[in-house]
């Protein structure tokens, strides 16, 4: 398919050392639009270089291991931009050999070029703090400026669209975000600017759309739901099928197939890790298998970090995408008792890998997961413990949940996302 149309992606989460949901979302959209025939360009914020090959390398280094500039430099770079000294630098004809051996950067095969400006994403945030209108981005005739999360930017191309994505509004409606964090007020400003100035605002679930409308009811016509694709690349999925890799990964972590419980995601208050640990400890002597906690520590983790030292609990930290898929493929079950989700990707990733899922019956999770998982009341340790025992002892139930999971994840294929994207934007 040849569209001869250009999308510029504003995706600050791709310049994080460890990706979370929004980063994987951005990669999925980039992959989908490339399949649809768009020319994909990525906004980047690397150090300025005059020589094009060196500029490309600086961009790749900054994506792989981002460097946070000082507040003084951010202010200087912003002022230089206002004075016209720091301009957007358009770089095309990206050389794949620069990143093809680095798994974190593999998605860049779907990028046709970069639009770089030093400290760009930090200066966008500074602009949002200072003003109530978006920063204009020199997209050089982009048909769409696509923001993977709310950003105070707009497309300077006349006739080009500015598209924003709102995944959830956790800092505005829950206690699961630091109360004194400056991020909260910045997040609010980015949401309001996005809703006011964007042409289209996407949400990833009807639940999230309704949450936004509770606070911003007048933007109903602008808010559209497109369910995101499950962000598992085909090449990684094929690798995860390798018997050799499965054995070596289990050996690396000292595990046996179907002889461990698994949680993957941020380890923070919102994810309900405290109750998950309590439920596991209640049944540990009956199931006789460890609980694996995989992910980085987040807000409120001090509540349960002491319990993570309990016998039978293993904390693996952040693991590679391939290790994650293999751990999911071989787990006895995946337990995801989150207290609030705008969509709920982790259970769907587990279903994709044939892992039975126990998850919460609240927020967007039932909308995303349908009838596939075994649902729990996430506020009940007893309910969680009973479901863990039930799925452990009942082979036919496990098989039924796995089969339902395989059917459910078909709804979130890349092909379905591409169809929905085309229907909306064409």
mmCIF file of C-alpha atoms in Angstrom:
data_model
loop_
_atom_site.group_PDB
_atom_site.id
_atom_site.type_symbol
_atom_site.label_atom_id
_atom_site.label_comp_id
_atom_site.label_asym_id
_atom_site.label_seq_id
_atom_site.Cartn_x
_atom_site.Cartn_y
_atom_site.Cartn_z
ATOM 1 C CA UNK A 1 0.000 0.000 0.000
ATOM 2 C CA UNK A 2 1.341 3.454 -0.914
ATOM 3 C CA UNK A 3 -0.317 6.375 0.822
ATOM 4 C CA UNK A 4 2.425 8.961 0.371
ATOM 5 C CA UNK A 5 1.349 10.461 3.676
ATOM 6 C CA UNK A 6 3.545 11.362 6.624
ATOM 7 C CA UNK A 7 3.081 10.881 10.359
ATOM 8 C CA UNK A 8 5.352 12.545 12.897
ATOM 9 C CA UNK A 9 5.352 10.811 16.276
ATOM 10 C CA UNK A 10 5.670 12.800 19.486
ATOM 11 C CA UNK A 11 6.575 10.007 21.908
ATOM 12 C CA UNK A 12 8.665 11.047 24.881
ATOM 13 C CA UNK A 13 8.210 7.603 26.468
ATOM 14 C CA UNK A 14 10.477 6.153 23.776
ATOM 15 C CA UNK A 15 13.286 8.137 25.380
ATOM 16 C CA UNK A 16 13.091 6.215 28.644
ATOM 17 C CA UNK A 17 15.629 3.641 29.766
ATOM 18 C CA UNK A 18 12.882 1.176 30.727
ATOM 19 C CA UNK A 19 9.638 1.166 28.786
ATOM 20 C CA UNK A 20 6.232 1.049 30.354
ATOM 21 C CA UNK A 21 2.834 0.724 28.677
ATOM 22 C CA UNK A 22 2.900 4.002 26.739
ATOM 23 C CA UNK A 23 6.302 3.246 25.244
ATOM 24 C CA UNK A 24 5.086 -0.127 23.963
ATOM 25 C CA UNK A 25 1.904 1.550 22.701
ATOM 26 C CA UNK A 26 3.967 4.028 20.680
ATOM 27 C CA UNK A 27 5.991 1.212 19.141
ATOM 28 C CA UNK A 28 2.814 -0.645 18.173
ATOM 29 C CA UNK A 29 1.295 2.393 16.474
ATOM 30 C CA UNK A 30 4.552 3.042 14.592
ATOM 31 C CA UNK A 31 4.553 -0.562 13.374
ATOM 32 C CA UNK A 32 0.886 -0.317 12.322
ATOM 33 C CA UNK A 33 1.221 2.944 10.397
ATOM 34 C CA UNK A 34 4.270 1.650 8.560
ATOM 35 C CA UNK A 35 2.264 -1.401 7.500
ATOM 36 C CA UNK A 36 -0.437 0.977 6.240
ATOM 37 C CA UNK A 37 2.080 2.747 4.015
ATOM 38 C CA UNK A 38 2.718 5.949 5.953
ATOM 39 C CA UNK A 39 6.103 7.654 6.089
ATOM 40 C CA UNK A 40 6.977 7.627 9.793
ATOM 41 C CA UNK A 41 9.132 10.304 11.423
ATOM 42 C CA UNK A 42 10.017 10.443 15.115
ATOM 43 C CA UNK A 43 10.569 13.573 17.208
ATOM 44 C CA UNK A 44 13.810 13.234 19.177
ATOM 45 C CA UNK A 45 15.727 15.397 21.643
ATOM 46 C CA UNK A 46 19.375 14.386 21.218
ATOM 47 C CA UNK A 47 22.407 16.644 21.348
ATOM 48 C CA UNK A 48 22.888 18.699 18.190
ATOM 49 C CA UNK A 49 25.467 17.497 15.638
ATOM 50 C CA UNK A 50 26.336 19.092 12.274
ATOM 51 C CA UNK A 51 27.429 15.854 10.588
ATOM 52 C CA UNK A 52 24.405 13.742 9.668
ATOM 53 C CA UNK A 53 25.845 10.262 10.490
ATOM 54 C CA UNK A 54 27.006 11.560 13.877
ATOM 55 C CA UNK A 55 23.594 13.145 14.472
ATOM 56 C CA UNK A 56 21.935 9.802 13.781
ATOM 57 C CA UNK A 57 24.223 8.093 16.259
ATOM 58 C CA UNK A 58 23.527 10.752 18.910
ATOM 59 C CA UNK A 59 19.803 10.189 18.401
ATOM 60 C CA UNK A 60 20.154 6.425 18.781
ATOM 61 C CA UNK A 61 22.346 6.769 21.869
ATOM 62 C CA UNK A 62 19.797 9.098 23.452
ATOM 63 C CA UNK A 63 16.937 6.679 22.740
ATOM 64 C CA UNK A 64 18.906 3.707 24.054
ATOM 65 C CA UNK A 65 20.274 5.392 27.187
ATOM 66 C CA UNK A 66 18.693 8.845 27.570
ATOM 67 C CA UNK A 67 20.578 11.622 29.328
ATOM 68 C CA UNK A 68 18.560 14.077 31.401
ATOM 69 C CA UNK A 69 19.800 17.661 30.905
ATOM 70 C CA UNK A 70 20.011 20.069 33.819
ATOM 71 C CA UNK A 71 17.201 22.546 34.452
ATOM 72 C CA UNK A 72 19.520 25.369 33.373
ATOM 73 C CA UNK A 73 20.202 23.716 30.023
ATOM 74 C CA UNK A 74 16.506 23.047 29.438
ATOM 75 C CA UNK A 75 15.720 26.734 29.970
ATOM 76 C CA UNK A 76 18.601 27.778 27.690
ATOM 77 C CA UNK A 77 17.544 25.375 24.953
ATOM 78 C CA UNK A 78 13.975 26.637 25.199
ATOM 79 C CA UNK A 79 15.097 30.282 24.930
ATOM 80 C CA UNK A 80 17.387 29.436 22.016
ATOM 81 C CA UNK A 81 14.392 27.863 20.300
ATOM 82 C CA UNK A 82 12.289 30.993 20.796
ATOM 83 C CA UNK A 83 15.122 33.096 19.361
ATOM 84 C CA UNK A 84 15.458 30.822 16.357
ATOM 85 C CA UNK A 85 18.952 29.604 17.236
ATOM 86 C CA UNK A 86 17.846 26.001 17.819
ATOM 87 C CA UNK A 87 15.743 24.798 14.902
ATOM 88 C CA UNK A 88 14.193 21.441 14.130
ATOM 89 C CA UNK A 89 16.618 19.288 12.163
ATOM 90 C CA UNK A 90 15.010 16.877 9.691
ATOM 91 C CA UNK A 91 16.998 13.701 9.068
ATOM 92 C CA UNK A 92 15.852 11.090 6.572
ATOM 93 C CA UNK A 93 17.245 7.859 5.121
ATOM 94 C CA UNK A 94 17.924 6.193 8.454
ATOM 95 C CA UNK A 95 20.514 3.419 8.180
ATOM 96 C CA UNK A 96 19.083 0.169 9.696
ATOM 97 C CA UNK A 97 22.510 -1.318 10.474
ATOM 98 C CA UNK A 98 22.918 1.201 13.286
ATOM 99 C CA UNK A 99 20.283 -0.463 15.449
ATOM 100 C CA UNK A 100 19.378 -3.866 14.063
ATOM 101 C CA UNK A 101 21.445 -5.683 16.709
ATOM 102 C CA UNK A 102 19.923 -3.780 19.680
ATOM 103 C CA UNK A 103 16.560 -5.316 20.581
ATOM 104 C CA UNK A 104 15.314 -2.162 22.305
ATOM 105 C CA UNK A 105 15.699 -0.237 19.049
ATOM 106 C CA UNK A 106 14.327 -2.820 16.639
ATOM 107 C CA UNK A 107 11.089 -0.890 16.163
ATOM 108 C CA UNK A 108 13.110 1.836 14.438
ATOM 109 C CA UNK A 109 13.076 -0.261 11.282
ATOM 110 C CA UNK A 110 9.600 1.284 10.900
ATOM 111 C CA UNK A 111 10.953 4.851 11.115
ATOM 112 C CA UNK A 112 11.866 6.742 7.918
ATOM 113 C CA UNK A 113 13.591 9.625 9.658
ATOM 114 C CA UNK A 114 13.920 11.871 12.680
ATOM 115 C CA UNK A 115 13.034 15.440 13.532
ATOM 116 C CA UNK A 116 15.545 16.379 16.214
ATOM 117 C CA UNK A 117 15.821 19.347 18.529
ATOM 118 C CA UNK A 118 18.030 19.310 21.599
ATOM 119 C CA UNK A 119 16.079 18.749 24.855
ATOM 120 C CA UNK A 120 12.850 18.860 22.850
ATOM 121 C CA UNK A 121 10.615 16.882 25.208
ATOM 122 C CA UNK A 122 11.874 18.751 28.280
ATOM 123 C CA UNK A 123 11.268 22.104 26.554
ATOM 124 C CA UNK A 124 7.745 20.976 25.586
ATOM 125 C CA UNK A 125 7.060 20.404 29.287
ATOM 126 C CA UNK A 126 8.557 23.785 30.174
ATOM 127 C CA UNK A 127 6.350 25.461 27.572
ATOM 128 C CA UNK A 128 3.301 23.723 29.016
ATOM 129 C CA UNK A 129 4.135 25.045 32.482
ATOM 130 C CA UNK A 130 4.509 28.593 31.181
ATOM 131 C CA UNK A 131 1.635 28.845 28.716
ATOM 132 C CA UNK A 132 -1.918 27.618 28.110
ATOM 133 C CA UNK A 133 -1.425 27.009 24.394
ATOM 134 C CA UNK A 134 0.650 24.321 22.640
ATOM 135 C CA UNK A 135 4.154 24.586 21.248
ATOM 136 C CA UNK A 136 4.191 24.547 17.454
ATOM 137 C CA UNK A 137 6.206 21.694 15.916
ATOM 138 C CA UNK A 138 7.838 22.154 12.512
ATOM 139 C CA UNK A 139 6.672 18.851 11.024
ATOM 140 C CA UNK A 140 7.483 19.869 7.436
ATOM 141 C CA UNK A 141 4.099 19.058 5.910
ATOM 142 C CA UNK A 142 3.126 16.094 8.109
ATOM 143 C CA UNK A 143 -0.408 14.867 7.531
ATOM 144 C CA UNK A 144 -0.594 13.784 11.192
ATOM 145 C CA UNK A 145 1.304 14.802 14.306
ATOM 146 C CA UNK A 146 0.583 11.798 16.548
ATOM 147 C CA UNK A 147 1.167 12.071 20.308
ATOM 148 C CA UNK A 148 1.374 8.766 22.169
ATOM 149 C CA UNK A 149 0.500 10.589 25.418
ATOM 150 C CA UNK A 150 -0.924 14.067 26.116
ATOM 151 C CA UNK A 151 1.610 16.684 24.976
ATOM 152 C CA UNK A 152 1.315 20.457 24.616
ATOM 153 C CA UNK A 153 2.179 20.491 20.897
ATOM 154 C CA UNK A 154 0.476 21.166 17.600
ATOM 155 C CA UNK A 155 1.186 20.514 13.938
ATOM 156 C CA UNK A 156 2.382 23.578 12.019
ATOM 157 C CA UNK A 157 1.322 22.114 8.652
ATOM 158 C CA UNK A 158 -1.867 23.749 7.426
ATOM 159 C CA UNK A 159 -4.370 20.977 6.851
ATOM 160 C CA UNK A 160 -2.379 18.511 8.915
ATOM 161 C CA UNK A 161 -3.974 16.904 11.965
ATOM 162 C CA UNK A 162 -2.832 16.953 15.571
ATOM 163 C CA UNK A 163 -3.804 13.712 17.296
ATOM 164 C CA UNK A 164 -3.443 13.136 21.042
ATOM 165 C CA UNK A 165 -3.768 9.922 23.073
ATOM 166 C CA UNK A 166 -5.101 9.767 26.630
ATOM 167 C CA UNK A 167 -4.509 6.376 28.243
ATOM 168 C CA UNK A 168 -5.921 7.188 31.672
ATOM 169 C CA UNK A 169 -6.274 10.081 34.104
ATOM 170 C CA UNK A 170 -4.814 8.362 37.167
ATOM 171 C CA UNK A 171 -3.161 11.517 38.639
ATOM 172 C CA UNK A 172 -6.512 13.331 38.553
ATOM 173 C CA UNK A 173 -8.901 10.716 39.953
ATOM 174 C CA UNK A 174 -6.957 8.337 42.208
ATOM 175 C CA UNK A 175 -4.605 8.338 45.184
ATOM 176 C CA UNK A 176 -2.108 6.196 43.289
ATOM 177 C CA UNK A 177 0.185 9.036 42.252
ATOM 178 C CA UNK A 178 2.495 11.142 44.478
ATOM 179 C CA UNK A 179 0.346 14.003 45.846
ATOM 180 C CA UNK A 180 3.128 16.616 45.843
ATOM 181 C CA UNK A 181 4.549 15.613 42.483
ATOM 182 C CA UNK A 182 4.726 18.556 40.032
ATOM 183 C CA UNK A 183 3.786 16.019 37.380
ATOM 184 C CA UNK A 184 0.142 16.151 38.481
ATOM 185 C CA UNK A 185 -0.390 19.825 37.592
ATOM 186 C CA UNK A 186 1.624 19.411 34.390
ATOM 187 C CA UNK A 187 -0.466 16.363 33.504
ATOM 188 C CA UNK A 188 -3.667 18.371 34.003
ATOM 189 C CA UNK A 189 -2.409 21.172 31.771
ATOM 190 C CA UNK A 190 -1.353 18.696 29.087
ATOM 191 C CA UNK A 191 -4.787 17.055 29.174
ATOM 192 C CA UNK A 192 -6.649 20.365 28.913
ATOM 193 C CA UNK A 193 -4.362 21.655 26.143
ATOM 194 C CA UNK A 194 -4.713 18.371 24.255
ATOM 195 C CA UNK A 195 -8.500 18.403 24.461
ATOM 196 C CA UNK A 196 -8.753 22.047 23.473
ATOM 197 C CA UNK A 197 -6.318 22.181 20.552
ATOM 198 C CA UNK A 198 -6.109 18.646 19.098
ATOM 199 C CA UNK A 199 -8.220 17.641 16.113
ATOM 200 C CA UNK A 200 -8.781 14.142 17.485
ATOM 201 C CA UNK A 201 -8.134 12.707 20.953
ATOM 202 C CA UNK A 202 -7.859 8.936 21.167
ATOM 203 C CA UNK A 203 -8.576 6.861 24.245
ATOM 204 C CA UNK A 204 -7.647 3.206 24.522
ATOM 205 C CA UNK A 205 -10.906 2.052 26.143
ATOM 206 C CA UNK A 206 -14.471 3.213 26.622
ATOM 207 C CA UNK A 207 -13.739 3.190 30.356
ATOM 208 C CA UNK A 208 -10.963 5.766 29.873
ATOM 209 C CA UNK A 209 -13.177 7.833 27.594
ATOM 210 C CA UNK A 210 -15.880 8.003 30.255
ATOM 211 C CA UNK A 211 -13.309 8.865 32.928
ATOM 212 C CA UNK A 212 -12.117 11.815 30.836
ATOM 213 C CA UNK A 213 -15.684 12.972 30.216
ATOM 214 C CA UNK A 214 -16.431 12.962 33.948
ATOM 215 C CA UNK A 215 -13.992 15.879 34.288
ATOM 216 C CA UNK A 216 -14.108 17.324 30.767
ATOM 217 C CA UNK A 217 -17.699 16.664 29.564
ATOM 218 C CA UNK A 218 -17.751 19.157 26.679
ATOM 219 C CA UNK A 219 -15.217 17.233 24.574
ATOM 220 C CA UNK A 220 -17.346 14.154 23.852
ATOM 221 C CA UNK A 221 -17.327 14.688 20.074
ATOM 222 C CA UNK A 222 -13.539 14.908 19.950
ATOM 223 C CA UNK A 223 -12.845 11.728 21.963
ATOM 224 C CA UNK A 224 -12.586 8.502 19.971
ATOM 225 C CA UNK A 225 -11.863 4.956 21.183
ATOM 226 C CA UNK A 226 -9.370 2.788 19.328
ATOM 227 C CA UNK A 227 -8.291 -0.344 21.186
ATOM 228 C CA UNK A 228 -4.546 -0.668 21.089
ATOM 229 C CA UNK A 229 -2.815 -3.730 19.638
ATOM 230 C CA UNK A 230 -0.966 -6.125 21.893
ATOM 231 C CA UNK A 231 2.650 -4.939 21.569
ATOM 232 C CA UNK A 232 4.378 -8.241 20.867
ATOM 233 C CA UNK A 233 6.475 -8.226 17.714
ATOM 234 C CA UNK A 234 6.212 -11.257 15.427
ATOM 235 C CA UNK A 235 9.948 -11.975 15.553
ATOM 236 C CA UNK A 236 9.924 -12.031 19.375
ATOM 237 C CA UNK A 237 6.847 -14.254 19.398
ATOM 238 C CA UNK A 238 8.600 -16.754 17.136
ATOM 239 C CA UNK A 239 11.752 -16.689 19.269
ATOM 240 C CA UNK A 240 9.651 -17.369 22.377
ATOM 241 C CA UNK A 241 8.498 -20.627 20.772
ATOM 242 C CA UNK A 242 12.042 -22.030 20.711
ATOM 243 C CA UNK A 243 12.420 -25.041 23.033
ATOM 244 C CA UNK A 244 16.103 -24.263 23.450
ATOM 245 C CA UNK A 245 15.458 -20.661 24.499
ATOM 246 C CA UNK A 246 12.683 -21.749 26.849
ATOM 247 C CA UNK A 247 14.947 -24.254 28.589
ATOM 248 C CA UNK A 248 17.872 -21.852 28.839
ATOM 249 C CA UNK A 249 15.691 -19.036 30.214
ATOM 250 C CA UNK A 250 14.091 -21.274 32.851
ATOM 251 C CA UNK A 251 17.532 -22.550 33.821
ATOM 252 C CA UNK A 252 18.860 -18.991 34.017
ATOM 253 C CA UNK A 253 16.210 -18.085 36.591
ATOM 254 C CA UNK A 254 16.245 -21.497 38.317
ATOM 255 C CA UNK A 255 12.626 -22.271 37.422
ATOM 256 C CA UNK A 256 10.540 -25.252 36.318
ATOM 257 C CA UNK A 257 7.759 -25.142 33.744
ATOM 258 C CA UNK A 258 4.340 -24.347 35.272
ATOM 259 C CA UNK A 259 5.854 -24.384 38.755
ATOM 260 C CA UNK A 260 5.705 -20.662 39.589
ATOM 261 C CA UNK A 261 3.151 -17.865 39.884
ATOM 262 C CA UNK A 262 3.959 -14.695 37.963
ATOM 263 C CA UNK A 263 3.297 -10.977 38.167
ATOM 264 C CA UNK A 264 4.781 -8.582 35.574
ATOM 265 C CA UNK A 265 4.352 -4.818 35.701
ATOM 266 C CA UNK A 266 5.334 -1.850 37.789
ATOM 267 C CA UNK A 267 5.633 -2.747 41.463
ATOM 268 C CA UNK A 268 3.666 0.108 42.951
ATOM 269 C CA UNK A 269 0.702 0.856 45.171
ATOM 270 C CA UNK A 270 -1.814 0.968 42.300
ATOM 271 C CA UNK A 271 -0.909 -2.544 41.211
ATOM 272 C CA UNK A 272 -2.004 -3.972 44.601
ATOM 273 C CA UNK A 273 1.242 -5.871 45.218
ATOM 274 C CA UNK A 274 0.733 -5.784 48.983
ATOM 275 C CA UNK A 275 -2.468 -7.857 48.811
ATOM 276 C CA UNK A 276 -0.963 -10.125 46.141
ATOM 277 C CA UNK A 277 1.884 -11.025 48.502
ATOM 278 C CA UNK A 278 -0.533 -11.626 51.384
ATOM 279 C CA UNK A 279 -2.693 -13.891 49.204
ATOM 280 C CA UNK A 280 0.349 -15.838 48.064
ATOM 281 C CA UNK A 281 1.642 -16.300 51.618
ATOM 282 C CA UNK A 282 -1.791 -17.655 52.576
ATOM 283 C CA UNK A 283 -1.556 -20.495 50.020
ATOM 284 C CA UNK A 284 2.217 -20.929 49.690
ATOM 285 C CA UNK A 285 2.362 -24.188 51.662
ATOM 286 C CA UNK A 286 -0.441 -25.699 49.581
ATOM 287 C CA UNK A 287 0.792 -24.835 46.088
ATOM 288 C CA UNK A 288 4.514 -25.242 46.899
ATOM 289 C CA UNK A 289 5.814 -22.916 44.196
ATOM 290 C CA UNK A 290 7.398 -19.454 44.211
ATOM 291 C CA UNK A 291 5.810 -16.128 43.326
ATOM 292 C CA UNK A 292 7.864 -14.151 40.805
ATOM 293 C CA UNK A 293 7.610 -10.361 40.826
ATOM 294 C CA UNK A 294 8.957 -8.767 37.641
ATOM 295 C CA UNK A 295 9.213 -5.020 37.041
ATOM 296 C CA UNK A 296 10.617 -1.804 38.447
ATOM 297 C CA UNK A 297 9.693 -0.383 41.849
ATOM 298 C CA UNK A 298 7.274 2.551 41.791
ATOM 299 C CA UNK A 299 5.216 4.864 43.988
ATOM 300 C CA UNK A 300 4.147 3.337 47.296
ATOM 301 C CA UNK A 301 6.444 0.315 47.019
ATOM 302 C CA UNK A 302 7.755 0.949 50.539
ATOM 303 C CA UNK A 303 4.476 -0.573 51.771
ATOM 304 C CA UNK A 304 5.450 -4.055 50.597
ATOM 305 C CA UNK A 305 9.206 -4.150 49.917
ATOM 306 C CA UNK A 306 9.802 -5.753 53.316
ATOM 307 C CA UNK A 307 7.334 -8.531 52.492
ATOM 308 C CA UNK A 308 9.189 -9.176 49.238
ATOM 309 C CA UNK A 309 11.897 -10.777 51.360
ATOM 310 C CA UNK A 310 9.480 -13.490 52.510
ATOM 311 C CA UNK A 311 10.308 -17.099 51.718
ATOM 312 C CA UNK A 312 9.005 -18.158 48.320
ATOM 313 C CA UNK A 313 8.915 -14.661 46.813
ATOM 314 C CA UNK A 314 11.464 -13.823 44.145
ATOM 315 C CA UNK A 315 12.007 -10.336 42.772
ATOM 316 C CA UNK A 316 13.607 -10.360 39.310
ATOM 317 C CA UNK A 317 13.540 -6.624 38.580
ATOM 318 C CA UNK A 318 13.195 -5.518 34.967
ATOM 319 C CA UNK A 319 13.710 -8.227 32.336
ATOM 320 C CA UNK A 320 14.068 -8.165 28.553
ATOM 321 C CA UNK A 321 11.030 -8.529 26.288
ATOM 322 C CA UNK A 322 12.051 -12.035 25.261
ATOM 323 C CA UNK A 323 12.575 -13.159 28.863
ATOM 324 C CA UNK A 324 9.174 -11.690 29.719
ATOM 325 C CA UNK A 325 7.427 -13.681 26.992
ATOM 326 C CA UNK A 326 9.148 -16.922 27.976
ATOM 327 C CA UNK A 327 8.329 -16.391 31.660
ATOM 328 C CA UNK A 328 4.673 -15.872 30.695
ATOM 329 C CA UNK A 329 4.659 -18.930 28.457
ATOM 330 C CA UNK A 330 5.863 -21.224 31.240
ATOM 331 C CA UNK A 331 4.070 -19.831 34.310
ATOM 332 C CA UNK A 332 1.423 -21.749 36.229
ATOM 333 C CA UNK A 333 -0.690 -18.606 36.103
ATOM 334 C CA UNK A 334 -0.399 -14.841 35.775
ATOM 335 C CA UNK A 335 -1.876 -12.814 38.640
ATOM 336 C CA UNK A 336 -2.673 -9.157 37.970
ATOM 337 C CA UNK A 337 -4.743 -7.666 40.843
ATOM 338 C CA UNK A 338 -4.467 -4.005 39.764
ATOM 339 C CA UNK A 339 -6.716 -1.429 41.411
ATOM 340 C CA UNK A 340 -6.979 0.856 38.369
ATOM 341 C CA UNK A 341 -6.176 0.440 34.672
ATOM 342 C CA UNK A 342 -6.988 2.497 31.613
ATOM 343 C CA UNK A 343 -6.856 -0.686 29.527
ATOM 344 C CA UNK A 344 -4.827 -3.593 30.930
ATOM 345 C CA UNK A 345 -2.131 -4.885 28.598
ATOM 346 C CA UNK A 346 -0.282 -7.315 30.919
ATOM 347 C CA UNK A 347 -3.169 -9.833 31.170
ATOM 348 C CA UNK A 348 -3.577 -9.745 27.382
ATOM 349 C CA UNK A 349 0.135 -10.368 26.889
ATOM 350 C CA UNK A 350 -0.167 -13.351 29.219
ATOM 351 C CA UNK A 351 -3.144 -14.691 27.232
ATOM 352 C CA UNK A 352 -1.153 -14.326 24.015
ATOM 353 C CA UNK A 353 1.502 -16.618 25.484
ATOM 354 C CA UNK A 354 -1.026 -19.244 26.614
ATOM 355 C CA UNK A 355 -0.828 -18.392 30.297
ATOM 356 C CA UNK A 356 -4.032 -18.582 32.411
ATOM 357 C CA UNK A 357 -4.887 -15.235 33.986
ATOM 358 C CA UNK A 358 -6.292 -14.140 37.332
ATOM 359 C CA UNK A 359 -7.128 -10.445 37.334
ATOM 360 C CA UNK A 360 -9.289 -7.680 38.815
ATOM 361 C CA UNK A 361 -12.973 -7.186 38.048
ATOM 362 C CA UNK A 362 -12.787 -3.368 38.115
ATOM 363 C CA UNK A 363 -11.832 -0.338 35.948
ATOM 364 C CA UNK A 364 -11.077 -1.126 32.272
ATOM 365 C CA UNK A 365 -9.872 -4.677 32.816
ATOM 366 C CA UNK A 366 -13.199 -6.502 32.173
ATOM 367 C CA UNK A 367 -13.689 -4.391 29.030
ATOM 368 C CA UNK A 368 -10.245 -5.396 27.759
ATOM 369 C CA UNK A 369 -10.213 -9.032 28.893
ATOM 370 C CA UNK A 370 -13.808 -10.115 28.291
ATOM 371 C CA UNK A 371 -14.738 -13.559 29.667
ATOM 372 C CA UNK A 372 -11.231 -14.989 29.361
ATOM 373 C CA UNK A 373 -9.703 -14.578 32.858
ATOM 374 C CA UNK A 374 -10.641 -15.764 36.305
ATOM 375 C CA UNK A 375 -11.831 -12.532 37.944
ATOM 376 C CA UNK A 376 -11.257 -11.464 41.540
ATOM 377 C CA UNK A 377 -12.258 -8.685 43.867
ATOM 378 C CA UNK A 378 -8.831 -6.998 44.132
ATOM 379 C CA UNK A 379 -9.663 -5.670 47.604
ATOM 380 C CA UNK A 380 -10.161 -9.188 48.971
ATOM 381 C CA UNK A 381 -7.045 -11.147 49.923
ATOM 382 C CA UNK A 382 -9.241 -14.171 50.610
ATOM 383 C CA UNK A 383 -10.821 -14.066 47.138
ATOM 384 C CA UNK A 384 -7.409 -13.768 45.519
ATOM 385 C CA UNK A 385 -6.015 -16.686 47.502
ATOM 386 C CA UNK A 386 -9.033 -18.883 46.662
ATOM 387 C CA UNK A 387 -8.697 -18.198 42.926
ATOM 388 C CA UNK A 388 -4.970 -19.037 43.018
ATOM 389 C CA UNK A 389 -5.786 -22.382 44.621
ATOM 390 C CA UNK A 390 -8.669 -22.981 42.213
ATOM 391 C CA UNK A 391 -6.602 -22.461 39.091
ATOM 392 C CA UNK A 392 -3.711 -24.466 40.551
ATOM 393 C CA UNK A 393 -5.825 -27.536 41.351
ATOM 394 C CA UNK A 394 -8.137 -27.600 38.335
ATOM 395 C CA UNK A 395 -6.497 -28.664 35.054
ATOM 396 C CA UNK A 396 -9.693 -28.397 32.985
ATOM 397 C CA UNK A 397 -10.306 -24.867 34.298
ATOM 398 C CA UNK A 398 -6.760 -23.875 33.338
ATOM 399 C CA UNK A 399 -7.254 -25.263 29.835
ATOM 400 C CA UNK A 400 -10.576 -23.451 29.439
ATOM 401 C CA UNK A 401 -9.088 -20.135 30.573
ATOM 402 C CA UNK A 402 -6.140 -20.533 28.189
ATOM 403 C CA UNK A 403 -8.429 -21.253 25.215
ATOM 404 C CA UNK A 404 -10.670 -18.282 26.035
ATOM 405 C CA UNK A 405 -7.555 -16.132 26.276
ATOM 406 C CA UNK A 406 -6.420 -17.131 22.803
ATOM 407 C CA UNK A 407 -9.816 -16.080 21.427
ATOM 408 C CA UNK A 408 -9.873 -12.790 23.348
ATOM 409 C CA UNK A 409 -6.497 -11.533 22.144
ATOM 410 C CA UNK A 410 -7.568 -11.856 18.507
ATOM 411 C CA UNK A 411 -9.557 -8.653 19.053
ATOM 412 C CA UNK A 412 -6.320 -6.739 19.616
ATOM 413 C CA UNK A 413 -4.339 -7.828 16.580
ATOM 414 C CA UNK A 414 -2.211 -5.378 14.633
ATOM 415 C CA UNK A 415 -4.504 -5.957 11.637
ATOM 416 C CA UNK A 416 -7.592 -4.891 13.612
ATOM 417 C CA UNK A 417 -5.811 -1.784 14.853
ATOM 418 C CA UNK A 418 -4.752 -0.915 11.302
ATOM 419 C CA UNK A 419 -8.343 -1.285 10.118
ATOM 420 C CA UNK A 420 -9.687 0.974 12.873
ATOM 421 C CA UNK A 421 -6.908 3.521 12.285
ATOM 422 C CA UNK A 422 -7.637 3.623 8.558
ATOM 423 C CA UNK A 423 -11.372 4.014 9.089
ATOM 424 C CA UNK A 424 -10.837 6.953 11.421
ATOM 425 C CA UNK A 425 -8.135 8.835 9.516
ATOM 426 C CA UNK A 426 -9.040 8.138 5.909
#
